[in-house]
Structures are given as C-alpha cells and as structure tokens.
Short mmCIF file of C-alpha atoms in Angstrom, two decimals:
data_model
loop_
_atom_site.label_atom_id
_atom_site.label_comp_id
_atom_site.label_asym_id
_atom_site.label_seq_id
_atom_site.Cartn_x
_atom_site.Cartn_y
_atom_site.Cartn_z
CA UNK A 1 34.33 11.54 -23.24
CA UNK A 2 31.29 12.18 -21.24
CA UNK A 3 31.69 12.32 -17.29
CA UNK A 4 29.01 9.96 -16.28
CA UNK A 5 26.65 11.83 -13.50
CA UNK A 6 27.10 10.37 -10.11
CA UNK A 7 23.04 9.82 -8.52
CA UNK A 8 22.08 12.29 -5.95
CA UNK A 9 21.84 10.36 -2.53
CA UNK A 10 18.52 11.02 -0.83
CA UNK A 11 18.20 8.79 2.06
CA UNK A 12 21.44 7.28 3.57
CA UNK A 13 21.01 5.06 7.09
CA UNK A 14 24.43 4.73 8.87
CA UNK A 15 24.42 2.19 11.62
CA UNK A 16 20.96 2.25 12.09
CA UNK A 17 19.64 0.15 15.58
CA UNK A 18 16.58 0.26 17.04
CA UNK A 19 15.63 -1.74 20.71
CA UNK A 20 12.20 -1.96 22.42
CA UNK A 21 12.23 -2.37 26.15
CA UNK A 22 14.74 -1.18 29.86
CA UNK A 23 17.24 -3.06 31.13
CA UNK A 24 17.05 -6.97 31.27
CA UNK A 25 14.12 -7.08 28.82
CA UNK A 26 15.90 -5.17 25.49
CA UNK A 27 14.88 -6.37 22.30
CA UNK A 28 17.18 -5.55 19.70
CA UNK A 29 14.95 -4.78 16.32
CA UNK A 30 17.59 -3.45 13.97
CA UNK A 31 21.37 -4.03 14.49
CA UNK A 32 23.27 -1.70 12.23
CA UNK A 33 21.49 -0.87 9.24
CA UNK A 34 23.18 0.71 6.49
CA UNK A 35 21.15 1.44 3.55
CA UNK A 36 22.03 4.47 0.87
CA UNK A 37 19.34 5.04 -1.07
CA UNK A 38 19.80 7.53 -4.40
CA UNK A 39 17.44 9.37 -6.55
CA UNK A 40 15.13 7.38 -8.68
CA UNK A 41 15.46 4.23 -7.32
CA UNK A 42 12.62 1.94 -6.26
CA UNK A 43 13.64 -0.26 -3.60
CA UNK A 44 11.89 -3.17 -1.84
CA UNK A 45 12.28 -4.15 1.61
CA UNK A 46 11.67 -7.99 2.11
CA UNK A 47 12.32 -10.80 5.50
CA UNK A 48 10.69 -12.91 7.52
CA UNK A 49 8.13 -12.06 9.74
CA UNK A 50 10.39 -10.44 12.66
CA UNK A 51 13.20 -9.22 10.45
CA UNK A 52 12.48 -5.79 11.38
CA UNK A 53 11.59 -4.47 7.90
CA UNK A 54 8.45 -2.39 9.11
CA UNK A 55 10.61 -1.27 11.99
CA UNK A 56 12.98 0.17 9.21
CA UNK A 57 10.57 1.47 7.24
CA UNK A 58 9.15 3.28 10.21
CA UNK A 59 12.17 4.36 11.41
CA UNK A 60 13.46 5.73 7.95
CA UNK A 61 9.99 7.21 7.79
CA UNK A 62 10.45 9.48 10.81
CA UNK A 63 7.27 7.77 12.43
CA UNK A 64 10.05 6.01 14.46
CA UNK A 65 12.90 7.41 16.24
CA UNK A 66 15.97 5.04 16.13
CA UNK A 67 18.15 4.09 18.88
CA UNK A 68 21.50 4.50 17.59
CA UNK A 69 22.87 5.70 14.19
CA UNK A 70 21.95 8.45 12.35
CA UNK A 71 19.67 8.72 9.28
CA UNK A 72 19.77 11.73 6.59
CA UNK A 73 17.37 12.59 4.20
CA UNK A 74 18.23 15.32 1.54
CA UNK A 75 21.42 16.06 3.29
CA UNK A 76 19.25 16.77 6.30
CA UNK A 77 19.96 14.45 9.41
CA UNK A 78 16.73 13.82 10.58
CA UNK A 79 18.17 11.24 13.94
CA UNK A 80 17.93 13.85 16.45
CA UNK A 81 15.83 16.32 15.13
CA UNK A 82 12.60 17.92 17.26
CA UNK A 83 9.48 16.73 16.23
CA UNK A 84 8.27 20.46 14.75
CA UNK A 85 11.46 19.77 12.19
CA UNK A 86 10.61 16.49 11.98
CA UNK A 87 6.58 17.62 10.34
CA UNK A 88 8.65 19.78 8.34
CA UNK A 89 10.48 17.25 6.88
CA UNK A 90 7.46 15.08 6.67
CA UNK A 91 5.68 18.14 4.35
CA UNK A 92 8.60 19.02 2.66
CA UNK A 93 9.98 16.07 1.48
CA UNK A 94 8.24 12.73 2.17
CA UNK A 95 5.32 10.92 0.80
CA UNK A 96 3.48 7.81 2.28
CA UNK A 97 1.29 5.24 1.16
CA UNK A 98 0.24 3.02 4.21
CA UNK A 99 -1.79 -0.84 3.54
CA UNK A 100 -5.39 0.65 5.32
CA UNK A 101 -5.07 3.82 2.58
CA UNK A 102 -5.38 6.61 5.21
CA UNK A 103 -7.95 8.45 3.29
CA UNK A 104 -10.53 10.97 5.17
CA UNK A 105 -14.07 9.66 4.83
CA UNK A 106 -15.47 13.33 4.98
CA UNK A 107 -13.87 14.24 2.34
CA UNK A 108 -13.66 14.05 -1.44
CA UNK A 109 -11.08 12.13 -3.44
CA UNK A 110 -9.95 15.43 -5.10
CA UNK A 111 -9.82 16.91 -1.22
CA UNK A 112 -7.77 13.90 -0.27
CA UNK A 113 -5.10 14.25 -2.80
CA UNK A 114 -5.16 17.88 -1.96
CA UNK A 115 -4.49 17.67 1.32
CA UNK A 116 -0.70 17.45 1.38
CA UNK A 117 -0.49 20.92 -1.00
CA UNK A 118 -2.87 22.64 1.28
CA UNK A 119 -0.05 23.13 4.13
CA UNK A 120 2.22 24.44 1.59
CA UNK A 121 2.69 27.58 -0.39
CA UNK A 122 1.34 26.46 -3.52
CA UNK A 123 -1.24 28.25 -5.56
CA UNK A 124 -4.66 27.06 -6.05
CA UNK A 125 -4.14 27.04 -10.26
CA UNK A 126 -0.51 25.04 -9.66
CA UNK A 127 -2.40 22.46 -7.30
CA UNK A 128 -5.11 22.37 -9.51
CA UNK A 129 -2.56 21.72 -12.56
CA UNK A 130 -0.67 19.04 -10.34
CA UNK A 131 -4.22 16.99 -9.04
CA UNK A 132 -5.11 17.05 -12.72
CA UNK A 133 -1.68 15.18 -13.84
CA UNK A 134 -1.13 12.80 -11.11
CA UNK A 135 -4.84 11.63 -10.94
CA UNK A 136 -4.74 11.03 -14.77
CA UNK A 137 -1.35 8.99 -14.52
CA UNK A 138 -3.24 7.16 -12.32
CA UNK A 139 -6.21 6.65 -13.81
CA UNK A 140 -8.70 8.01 -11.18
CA UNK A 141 -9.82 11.73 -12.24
CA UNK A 142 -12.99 10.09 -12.79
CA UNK A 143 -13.22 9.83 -9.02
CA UNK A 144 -12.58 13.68 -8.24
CA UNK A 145 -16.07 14.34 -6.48
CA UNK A 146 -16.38 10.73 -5.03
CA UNK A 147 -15.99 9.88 -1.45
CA UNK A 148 -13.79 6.82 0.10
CA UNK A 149 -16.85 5.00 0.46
CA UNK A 150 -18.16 4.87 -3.01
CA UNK A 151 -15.11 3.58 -4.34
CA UNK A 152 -13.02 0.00 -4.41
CA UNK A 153 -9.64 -0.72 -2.50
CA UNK A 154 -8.19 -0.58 -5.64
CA UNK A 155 -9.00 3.16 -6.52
CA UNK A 156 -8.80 4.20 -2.75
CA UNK A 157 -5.08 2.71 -2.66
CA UNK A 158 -4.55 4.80 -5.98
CA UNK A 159 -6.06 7.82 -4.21
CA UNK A 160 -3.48 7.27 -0.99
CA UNK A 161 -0.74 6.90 -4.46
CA UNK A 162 -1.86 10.32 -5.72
CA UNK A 163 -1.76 11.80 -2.11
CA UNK A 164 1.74 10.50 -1.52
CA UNK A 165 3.03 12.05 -5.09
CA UNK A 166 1.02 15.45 -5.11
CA UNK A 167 3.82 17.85 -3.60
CA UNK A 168 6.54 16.26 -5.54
CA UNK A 169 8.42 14.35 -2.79
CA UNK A 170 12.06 13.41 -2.37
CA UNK A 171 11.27 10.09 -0.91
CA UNK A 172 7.74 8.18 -1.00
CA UNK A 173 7.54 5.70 1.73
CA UNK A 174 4.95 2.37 0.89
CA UNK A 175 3.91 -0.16 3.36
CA UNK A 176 2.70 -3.22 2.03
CA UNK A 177 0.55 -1.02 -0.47
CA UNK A 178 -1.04 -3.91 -1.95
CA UNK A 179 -1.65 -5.93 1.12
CA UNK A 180 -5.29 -5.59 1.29
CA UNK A 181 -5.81 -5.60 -2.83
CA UNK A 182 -6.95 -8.80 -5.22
CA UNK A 183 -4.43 -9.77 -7.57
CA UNK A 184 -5.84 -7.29 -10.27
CA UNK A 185 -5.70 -4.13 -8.18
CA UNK A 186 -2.04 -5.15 -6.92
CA UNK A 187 -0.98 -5.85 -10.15
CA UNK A 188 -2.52 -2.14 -11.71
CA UNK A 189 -1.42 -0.06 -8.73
CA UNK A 190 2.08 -1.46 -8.88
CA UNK A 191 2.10 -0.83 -12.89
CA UNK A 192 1.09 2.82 -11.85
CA UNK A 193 4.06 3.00 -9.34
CA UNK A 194 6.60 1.37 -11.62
CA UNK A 195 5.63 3.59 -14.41
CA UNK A 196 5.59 6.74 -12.38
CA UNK A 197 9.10 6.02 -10.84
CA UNK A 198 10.29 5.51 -14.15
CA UNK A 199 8.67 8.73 -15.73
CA UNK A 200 9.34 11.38 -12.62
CA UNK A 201 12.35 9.72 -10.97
CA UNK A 202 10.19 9.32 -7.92
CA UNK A 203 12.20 7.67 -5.39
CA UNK A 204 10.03 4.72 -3.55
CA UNK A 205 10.80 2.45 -0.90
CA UNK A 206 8.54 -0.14 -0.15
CA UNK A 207 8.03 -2.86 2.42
CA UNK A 208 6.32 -6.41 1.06
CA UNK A 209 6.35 -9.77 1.73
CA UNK A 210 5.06 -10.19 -1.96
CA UNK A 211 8.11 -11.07 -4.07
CA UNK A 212 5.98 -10.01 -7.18
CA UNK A 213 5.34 -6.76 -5.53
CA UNK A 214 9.13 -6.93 -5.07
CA UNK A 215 10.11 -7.65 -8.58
CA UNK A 216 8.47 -4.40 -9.88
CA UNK A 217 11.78 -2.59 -7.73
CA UNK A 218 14.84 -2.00 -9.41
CA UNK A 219 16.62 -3.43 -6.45
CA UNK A 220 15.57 -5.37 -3.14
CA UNK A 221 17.14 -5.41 0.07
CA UNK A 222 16.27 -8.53 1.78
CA UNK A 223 16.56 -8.66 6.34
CA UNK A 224 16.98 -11.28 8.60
CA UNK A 225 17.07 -11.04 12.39
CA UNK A 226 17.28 -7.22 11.95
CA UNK A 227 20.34 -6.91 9.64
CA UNK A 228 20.39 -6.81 5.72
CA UNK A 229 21.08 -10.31 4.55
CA UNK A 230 21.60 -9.80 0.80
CA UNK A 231 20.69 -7.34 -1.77
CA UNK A 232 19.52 -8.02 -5.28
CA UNK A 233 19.59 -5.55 -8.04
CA UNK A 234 17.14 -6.25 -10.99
CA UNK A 235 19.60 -4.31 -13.54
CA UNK A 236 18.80 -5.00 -17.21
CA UNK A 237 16.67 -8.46 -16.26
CA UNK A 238 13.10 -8.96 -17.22
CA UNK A 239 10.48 -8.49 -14.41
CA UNK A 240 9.91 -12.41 -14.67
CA UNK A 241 13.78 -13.25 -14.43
CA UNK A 242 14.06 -10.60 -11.28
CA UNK A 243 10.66 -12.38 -9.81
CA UNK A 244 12.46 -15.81 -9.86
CA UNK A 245 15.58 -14.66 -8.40
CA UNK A 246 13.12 -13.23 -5.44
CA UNK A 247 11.77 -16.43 -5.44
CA UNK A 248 15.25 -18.13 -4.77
CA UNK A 249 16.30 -15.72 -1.57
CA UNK A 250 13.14 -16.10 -0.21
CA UNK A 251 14.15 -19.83 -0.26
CA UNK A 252 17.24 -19.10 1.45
CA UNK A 253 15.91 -16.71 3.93
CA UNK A 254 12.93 -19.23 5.30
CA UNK A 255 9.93 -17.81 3.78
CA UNK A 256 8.65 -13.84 3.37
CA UNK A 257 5.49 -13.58 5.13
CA UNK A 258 4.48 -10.16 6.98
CA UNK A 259 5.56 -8.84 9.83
#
C-alpha cells in the first residue's frame, strides 16, 4: 500500500495577537490566531469590516510585527527576527500582490516583473527563461516594453501577479487583488491565479471581502472580532456549490465588506 505524503507546512501562526495603543487605550486586533497553512493551498481570508483580516495578512506578511505568538514560515520563525532577516525572508521566500498594483511608473512591464530576480543570484538567461513563462501563463508578454500607464487595471494587476510569482516563492501574499478591477478583469486574474496554484503548487493567501473571489480558494478561513470563526474547505465541490456555501457564512457572520 502506498504511504500517502503528508503536505509540507509553509506558514504556521501559533497564538497569533496583535494590539494597537499603551495602557488604558489597547485595542486588541487579533486574539490568538492559529492558522497552518501547507504547500499548495490557496486560502481566503474573509470578516467583517474590523475582523482583523488585513491585520493578519499584514502580520503573516512580515509588514506587521505581532504582539504575541510566534509565526514561522519555511521552518523559519520570522516573530522576532531583525528587520535585515526579515528583507531576507521577504526576497527569499514571499511574494505580494497588493489592491493599488505597486508597479514602478519609470519602468517597463518586463522591468517590473524583473525586479524581484534582480536582488538575487539568478542569471540573466534563467530570468529571461522565467519572465517569458510566467508572463505567457498570464497572458501579458504582449506588454513586455509597455509602461504602467499605457495599460488597464486589469493587465497592471496581472503585471503585480507576474512580479509576485517570478522568483518562485514559498508563500504569495494577495490583498484584495481584485478590489479595484470590473467584474471581467476580477474574474480573468482570479482564473490566472487559480490555474497557476493548481499548475505550480503556488501557495496563496488572500484577503477579500468578495465571496466569489473567495470561492476560487480551496479553503476559506472566515474572522470575527479578531478570532477565526469558522473555516470552510471547498474539497471536491464545484466553484458554484463552494460560492453558495460563502454566501451562507457571510449570512451568519453579518455581512463581508472591507476592512
């Protein structure tokens, strides 16, 4: 019989809590978070506005310090590490796609997506070789020699996709990523992230208040007033039955708008 391969963990959050404020005005963000996140997965983070799920995110991402707890990523606890080890992390191992794309208006799409492999040790022929795949998965190597300006939210979000997956990260970190797209560029760059997870194991974790954003994940973790309320896993469902069972918590919760 076949031993069945246990998933690598990459991120795992252990009694994660994270306050704003001194003494008699503390405001308690996250109260014990503990979220273990394993390779390949694509996992949504949904609440209320106030939940704390951007908090999370940004405190996962190491663009937040936590209060209490510690956090690892690839074995590595990042909770009290300096903020030189920290960037190194950040090269190493972690990719980010932000709502306002991020992109450098000075420079090229092709330079954008570069940018991340320029800090590393990667030859020009390998980055070349990488830029060439990523930006055809995604359907923008049209766009090489264009700047940020000449091109739609759509394609720049793609280009801040691309960015995020050049070095081959361990984790890629998404917040709201579709938040300032039409309907038609949501629905394309989330077919581009599904796709990719599912293709190259990418590991995503991604913050929306958009349950159809949501049911593209293979599992959603869902706050409320800074701890996780409920988790749903999409498992062998169709995209529509996962998208009505989002539907359904949302109920319960009170609504899903942003934070």
């Amino acid at each position: 019989m076949t031993q069945q391969k246990i998933p690598k963990t990459v991120l795992n959050a252990e009694g994660v809590r994270k306050s704003y404020g001194s003494k008699g005005n503390v405001q308690q963000v996250l109260q014990g978070i503990d979220l273990r996140v394993t390779e390949g997965e694509f996992v949504g983070i949904m609440g209320p506005s106030g939940s704390g799920k951007t908090t999370l995110l940004n405190t996962l991402a190491t663009i937040d310090r936590a209060t209490d707890g510690k956090i690892f990523i690839q074995e590595h606890e990042i909770s009290k590490m300096k903020d030189n080890q920290l960037s190194d992390i950040r090269r190493q191992h972690l990719g980010f796609i932000f709502q306002d794309y991020n992109l450098l208006d000075t420079l090229t799409v092709k330079e954008n997506i570069l940018l991340p492999v320029s800090l590393t040790k990667i030859s020009k022929t390998q980055a070349e070789h990488e830029f060439i795949e990523i930006a055809a998965i995604l359907g923008i190597e049209e766009l090489a020699d264009k700047y940020p300006t000449e091109i739609s939210g759509g394609q720049k979000q793609r280009t801040s996709a691309a960015r995020a997956l050049i070095h081959s990260p361990s984790l890629v970190f998404a917040d709201e990523p579709t938040g300032a797209l039409d309907s038609k560029a949501a629905s394309n760059l989330l077919e581009n992230l599904h796709g990719i997870n599912q293709s190259r194991h990418v590991t995503i974790i991604m913050v929306t208040h958009d349950p159809l954003a949501s049911s593209y994940c293979s599992r959603v973790v869902f706050l409320k007033d800074g701890k996780i309320f409920a988790e749903l896993y999409r498992g062998e469902k169709t995209r529509e039955s996962f998208f009505k069972d989002i539907l359904d918590m949302q109920a319960v919760l009170g609504g899903g708008g942003p934070q």
